[in-house]
Tab-separated table of C-alpha atoms and ligand atoms in Angstrom:
chain	number	residue	atom	x	y	z
A	1	MET	CA	105.625	-9.654	25.478
A	2	ASP	CA	105.224	-6.680	27.776
A	3	LEU	CA	101.901	-5.200	26.618
A	4	SER	CA	102.495	-1.717	27.986
A	5	GLY	CA	101.986	0.746	25.113
A	6	LYS	CA	101.657	-2.079	22.565
A	7	THR	CA	98.975	-2.083	19.876
A	8	ALA	CA	96.473	-4.941	20.079
A	9	VAL	CA	93.571	-5.793	17.766
A	10	VAL	CA	90.720	-8.043	18.894
A	11	THR	CA	88.097	-9.296	16.445
A	12	GLY	CA	84.624	-10.012	17.790
A	13	SER	CA	85.055	-7.445	20.566
A	14	SER	CA	81.383	-6.680	21.262
A	15	SER	CA	80.560	-9.628	23.529
A	16	GLY	CA	81.700	-12.838	25.198
A	17	ILE	CA	85.334	-13.881	24.971
A	18	GLY	CA	86.369	-10.952	22.760
A	19	LEU	CA	84.951	-8.366	25.137
A	20	ALA	CA	86.683	-10.052	28.083
A	21	VAL	CA	89.988	-10.087	26.169
A	22	VAL	CA	89.616	-6.372	25.377
A	23	ASN	CA	89.176	-5.591	29.071
A	24	ALA	CA	92.108	-7.804	30.088
A	25	LEU	CA	94.363	-6.141	27.494
A	26	ILE	CA	93.380	-2.675	28.726
A	27	GLN	CA	94.276	-3.837	32.249
A	28	ALA	CA	97.673	-4.887	30.860
A	29	ASP	CA	98.185	-1.299	29.536
A	30	ALA	CA	97.806	-2.053	25.820
A	31	GLU	CA	96.281	0.279	23.227
A	32	VAL	CA	93.330	-1.829	22.068
A	33	PHE	CA	91.314	-1.797	18.846
A	34	GLY	CA	88.096	-3.826	18.717
A	35	LEU	CA	86.385	-4.958	15.517
A	36	SER	CA	82.715	-6.013	15.509
A	37	ARG	CA	79.378	-5.183	13.878
A	38	ARG	CA	77.550	-4.288	17.101
A	39	VAL	CA	78.948	-1.530	19.253
A	40	THR	CA	81.656	-2.581	21.708
A	41	ALA	CA	80.584	-0.855	24.908
A	42	VAL	CA	83.992	-0.147	26.438
A	43	ASP	CA	84.622	3.385	27.590
A	44	HIS	CA	88.378	3.808	28.007
A	45	GLU	CA	90.885	6.217	26.474
A	46	ARG	CA	93.032	3.327	25.255
A	47	PHE	CA	90.131	1.534	23.547
A	48	HIS	CA	89.002	2.220	19.983
A	49	TRP	CA	86.030	0.497	18.380
A	50	MET	CA	85.956	0.093	14.611
A	51	GLN	CA	82.635	-1.099	13.268
A	52	THR	CA	83.522	-3.950	10.926
A	53	ASP	CA	81.642	-6.793	9.284
A	54	LEU	CA	84.460	-9.310	9.036
A	55	ARG	CA	82.727	-11.137	6.174
A	56	GLN	CA	83.500	-8.113	3.999
A	57	ALA	CA	87.132	-7.937	2.841
A	58	GLY	CA	86.760	-4.230	2.058
A	59	GLU	CA	85.673	-3.487	5.638
A	60	ILE	CA	88.694	-5.385	6.987
A	61	ASP	CA	90.977	-3.420	4.640
A	62	ARG	CA	89.478	-0.154	5.872
A	63	ALA	CA	89.764	-1.043	9.573
A	64	PHE	CA	93.418	-2.117	9.380
A	65	ALA	CA	94.358	0.835	7.176
A	66	GLY	CA	93.001	3.112	9.930
A	67	ILE	CA	94.808	1.232	12.704
A	68	LEU	CA	98.132	1.125	10.859
A	69	GLU	CA	97.898	4.781	9.864
A	70	ARG	CA	97.357	5.754	13.491
A	71	GLN	CA	99.713	3.323	15.232
A	72	GLY	CA	102.197	2.371	12.525
A	73	ARG	CA	102.230	-1.226	13.768
A	74	VAL	CA	100.192	-4.030	15.288
A	75	ASP	CA	101.910	-6.053	18.021
A	76	LEU	CA	99.097	-8.441	18.889
A	77	LEU	CA	96.161	-9.774	16.880
A	78	VAL	CA	93.511	-11.863	18.616
A	79	ASN	CA	91.413	-13.551	15.918
A	80	ASN	CA	88.359	-14.328	18.026
A	81	ALA	CA	85.194	-13.504	16.039
A	82	GLY	CA	83.028	-16.470	15.225
A	83	PHE	CA	79.818	-18.352	15.768
A	84	GLY	CA	78.486	-21.869	15.480
A	85	PHE	CA	75.423	-23.973	14.960
A	86	PHE	CA	74.789	-27.672	15.379
A	87	ARG	CA	72.374	-29.288	12.953
A	88	GLU	CA	72.013	-32.273	10.590
A	89	VAL	CA	74.089	-31.808	7.456
A	90	GLU	CA	71.087	-31.841	5.093
A	91	ALA	CA	69.450	-29.057	7.137
A	92	ILE	CA	72.376	-26.669	6.612
A	93	ASP	CA	71.683	-24.141	3.892
A	94	PRO	CA	74.743	-23.584	1.631
A	95	ASP	CA	74.583	-19.851	2.340
A	96	GLU	CA	74.722	-20.542	6.114
A	97	TRP	CA	77.757	-22.762	5.497
A	98	ARG	CA	79.520	-20.016	3.520
A	99	ASN	CA	78.586	-17.410	6.132
A	100	LEU	CA	80.168	-19.550	8.866
A	101	MET	CA	83.350	-20.181	6.875
A	102	ASP	CA	83.622	-16.495	5.943
A	103	THR	CA	83.305	-15.475	9.605
A	104	ASN	CA	85.262	-18.216	11.403
A	105	LEU	CA	88.003	-18.915	8.875
A	106	THR	CA	88.356	-16.476	5.968
A	107	ALA	CA	88.190	-13.406	8.232
A	108	MET	CA	91.062	-14.894	10.261
A	109	PHE	CA	93.155	-15.185	7.082
A	110	LEU	CA	92.204	-11.674	5.913
A	111	CYS	CA	93.043	-10.041	9.265
A	112	THR	CA	96.268	-12.016	9.629
A	113	ARG	CA	97.616	-10.908	6.248
A	114	LYS	CA	97.049	-7.293	7.272
A	115	VAL	CA	99.267	-7.477	10.386
A	116	VAL	CA	102.075	-9.794	9.274
A	117	PRO	CA	104.050	-7.188	7.239
A	118	SER	CA	104.478	-4.819	10.231
A	119	MET	CA	105.256	-7.744	12.555
A	120	LYS	CA	107.901	-9.036	10.137
A	121	ALA	CA	109.405	-5.547	9.853
A	122	ASN	CA	109.623	-5.368	13.660
A	123	ARG	CA	110.715	-9.004	13.995
A	124	SER	CA	108.194	-9.396	16.812
A	125	GLY	CA	104.502	-9.840	17.431
A	126	MET	CA	101.922	-12.405	18.379
A	127	ILE	CA	98.778	-13.781	16.779
A	128	VAL	CA	96.311	-15.678	18.973
A	129	ASN	CA	93.592	-17.591	17.150
A	130	VAL	CA	90.492	-18.769	19.015
A	131	GLY	CA	89.710	-22.308	17.911
A	132	SER	CA	87.594	-24.734	19.905
A	133	VAL	CA	87.615	-28.273	21.254
A	134	ALA	CA	85.304	-28.689	18.237
A	135	GLY	CA	88.443	-28.138	16.176
A	136	LYS	CA	90.105	-31.194	17.723
A	137	ARG	CA	87.338	-33.810	17.445
A	138	GLY	CA	84.132	-34.112	15.439
A	139	ILE	CA	80.788	-33.572	17.150
A	140	LYS	CA	77.357	-34.843	16.037
A	141	GLY	CA	75.623	-31.985	14.236
A	142	GLY	CA	78.879	-30.052	13.998
A	143	THR	CA	79.895	-30.613	10.369
A	144	ALA	CA	80.053	-26.898	9.590
A	145	TYR	CA	81.381	-25.630	12.937
A	146	CYS	CA	83.923	-28.429	13.411
A	147	ALA	CA	85.128	-28.077	9.810
A	148	SER	CA	85.726	-24.360	10.416
A	149	LYS	CA	87.555	-24.934	13.706
A	150	PHE	CA	89.655	-27.862	12.414
A	151	ALA	CA	90.652	-25.440	9.644
A	152	VAL	CA	91.524	-22.803	12.255
A	153	ASN	CA	93.870	-25.319	13.877
A	154	GLY	CA	95.502	-26.197	10.532
A	155	PHE	CA	95.816	-22.534	9.599
A	156	SER	CA	97.351	-21.742	12.990
A	157	GLU	CA	99.896	-24.558	12.974
A	158	SER	CA	101.034	-23.694	9.440
A	159	LEU	CA	101.210	-20.004	10.304
A	160	MET	CA	103.212	-20.787	13.452
A	161	GLU	CA	105.787	-22.699	11.371
A	162	GLU	CA	105.874	-19.897	8.770
A	163	LEU	CA	106.338	-16.983	11.171
A	164	ARG	CA	108.501	-18.300	14.004
A	165	GLU	CA	111.724	-17.577	12.076
A	166	PHE	CA	110.653	-13.904	12.026
A	167	GLY	CA	110.280	-13.762	15.811
A	168	ILE	CA	106.479	-13.831	15.541
A	169	ARG	CA	104.534	-16.175	17.810
A	170	VAL	CA	101.293	-17.865	16.764
A	171	ALA	CA	99.084	-19.655	19.285
A	172	CYS	CA	95.766	-21.435	18.864
A	173	VAL	CA	93.596	-21.578	21.987
A	174	ASN	CA	90.928	-24.287	21.896
A	175	PRO	CA	88.319	-23.746	24.619
A	176	GLY	CA	85.534	-26.044	25.692
A	177	SER	CA	82.203	-24.414	26.499
A	178	VAL	CA	82.377	-20.786	27.621
A	179	MET	CA	79.405	-18.907	29.090
A	180	THR	CA	78.665	-16.411	26.292
A	181	GLY	CA	75.964	-15.494	23.805
A	182	PHE	CA	77.361	-18.257	21.553
A	183	PHE	CA	74.747	-20.648	22.886
A	184	ASP	CA	71.816	-18.310	22.135
A	185	HIS	CA	71.928	-19.500	18.522
A	186	ALA	CA	74.039	-22.668	18.593
A	187	GLY	CA	71.139	-25.082	19.066
A	188	VAL	CA	72.838	-26.888	22.000
A	189	GLN	CA	73.272	-26.169	25.732
A	190	PRO	CA	76.297	-27.537	27.611
A	191	LYS	CA	76.197	-28.569	31.266
A	192	LYS	CA	79.470	-26.924	32.313
A	193	TYR	CA	81.069	-23.666	31.263
A	194	LEU	CA	84.295	-21.717	31.508
A	195	LEU	CA	83.891	-18.027	32.310
A	196	PRO	CA	84.935	-15.554	29.598
A	197	ASP	CA	87.030	-13.494	32.040
A	198	ASP	CA	88.994	-16.615	33.038
A	199	LEU	CA	89.648	-17.502	29.413
A	200	ALA	CA	90.724	-13.920	28.724
A	201	ARG	CA	93.195	-14.121	31.620
A	202	LEU	CA	94.604	-17.316	30.124
A	203	ILE	CA	94.968	-15.734	26.670
A	204	VAL	CA	96.679	-12.639	28.058
A	205	SER	CA	98.966	-14.781	30.219
A	206	LEU	CA	100.164	-16.553	27.042
A	207	VAL	CA	100.893	-13.178	25.454
A	208	LEU	CA	102.818	-12.045	28.555
A	209	LEU	CA	105.170	-15.055	28.460
A	210	PRO	CA	108.807	-14.284	27.599
A	211	ASP	CA	109.274	-13.626	23.855
A	212	GLY	CA	111.498	-16.695	23.562
A	213	MET	CA	108.622	-18.997	24.557
A	214	LEU	CA	106.236	-20.146	21.844
A	215	PRO	CA	103.035	-21.635	23.289
A	216	ASP	CA	101.586	-22.884	20.000
A	217	GLU	CA	98.434	-24.650	21.115
A	218	LEU	CA	96.326	-24.882	24.245
A	219	THR	CA	93.123	-26.813	24.872
A	220	VAL	CA	91.198	-25.794	27.975
A	221	ARG	CA	87.964	-27.290	29.300
A	222	PRO	CA	85.638	-26.695	32.246
A	223	LEU	CA	86.508	-29.066	35.087
B	301	NAP	N1	81.315	-19.900	23.858
B	301	NAP	C1	81.908	-21.064	23.671
B	301	NAP	O1	81.545	-22.088	24.293
B	301	NAP	C2	83.075	-21.206	22.741
B	301	NAP	C3	83.868	-22.357	22.827
B	301	NAP	C4	84.953	-22.492	21.974
B	301	NAP	C5	85.232	-21.499	21.062
B	301	NAP	N2	84.440	-20.389	20.981
B	301	NAP	C6	84.765	-19.376	19.992
B	301	NAP	O2	84.991	-18.162	20.666
B	301	NAP	C7	84.805	-17.098	19.744
B	301	NAP	C8	83.978	-16.000	20.406
B	301	NAP	O3	82.685	-16.498	20.675
B	301	NAP	P1	81.889	-16.165	22.016
B	301	NAP	O4	81.676	-17.441	22.704
B	301	NAP	O5	82.526	-15.056	22.747
B	301	NAP	O6	80.466	-15.747	21.401
B	301	NAP	P2	79.731	-14.333	21.295
B	301	NAP	O7	79.534	-13.746	22.626
B	301	NAP	O8	78.547	-14.618	20.434
B	301	NAP	O9	80.766	-13.424	20.515
B	301	NAP	C9	81.004	-13.555	19.134
B	301	NAP	C10	81.728	-12.308	18.661
B	301	NAP	O10	82.045	-12.483	17.261
B	301	NAP	C11	81.642	-11.317	16.583
B	301	NAP	N3	81.253	-11.584	15.191
B	301	NAP	C12	80.493	-12.577	14.719
B	301	NAP	N4	80.297	-12.413	13.389
B	301	NAP	C13	80.951	-11.273	13.047
B	301	NAP	C14	81.124	-10.555	11.835
B	301	NAP	N5	80.557	-10.966	10.680
B	301	NAP	N6	81.848	-9.424	11.843
B	301	NAP	C15	82.397	-8.969	12.998
B	301	NAP	N7	82.291	-9.609	14.167
B	301	NAP	C16	81.568	-10.742	14.188
B	301	NAP	C17	80.445	-10.807	17.359
B	301	NAP	O11	80.305	-9.416	17.139
B	301	NAP	P3	79.061	-8.725	16.363
B	301	NAP	O12	77.891	-9.639	16.453
B	301	NAP	O13	78.910	-7.427	17.070
B	301	NAP	O14	79.561	-8.552	14.961
B	301	NAP	C18	80.879	-11.065	18.793
B	301	NAP	O15	81.652	-9.988	19.277
B	301	NAP	C19	84.194	-17.719	18.480
B	301	NAP	O16	85.198	-17.889	17.516
B	301	NAP	C20	83.696	-19.057	18.981
B	301	NAP	O17	83.639	-20.010	17.941
B	301	NAP	C21	83.380	-20.216	21.803
């Protein structure tokens, strides 16, 4: 997809991977909308921040209504927002569990269902979901996070099969550790990291592939 003049939405735009993806999409000439609770500090005429708590369905409805009213379509959705923690299962409060699932999984579903109608009408579009290597194999202490990211992989694969006949591409990118604020609250510290700008370049390079190519899943780790 040539991103020039296309409308892109990035969830979790205020920091880390999402912020890097926003900047890479602006570089690729897209019109970019970022959704997050904290301000997304990007000053560019083609960037629009919409304060959104993605755990609230009504806030998602409002954000996408505004985007669709203004642009008439969404060509690219990057479902990136999320967080994780690693802890013994009995130490996880049920409200923390629900909060994680609402943020990492349900928000992805709610945002996706907002963009699919315009993508189907245009018979084009792409949805990139940010999973994790924690969505491919279980990790000690990761019952909640891994469950959410395994679900992201299942959601993505099913969505890919559902939408490909409409000319819509769905990809799930599963990174290993990336140097972001994720680890401020995760309760673990990895030894090696990817850089968010490098991951953003990878994500945008998938989007820029010819429309006839469907990269459905990519796992990427620090060397
Ligand atoms: N860092 C890693 O090693 C790593 C590895 C694999 C996968 N991932 C995944 O990558 C994604 C991005 O994480 P990151 O590493 O870039 O961490 P980050 O710097 O902490 O960024 C997380 C982003 O998600 C947003 N977010 C969280 N809860 C939200 C909510 N309720 N409503 C709206 N936005 C919300 C945050 O925005 P606000 O706080 O402003 O709302 C922030 O922009 C996550 O899905 C994470 O699971 C990260």
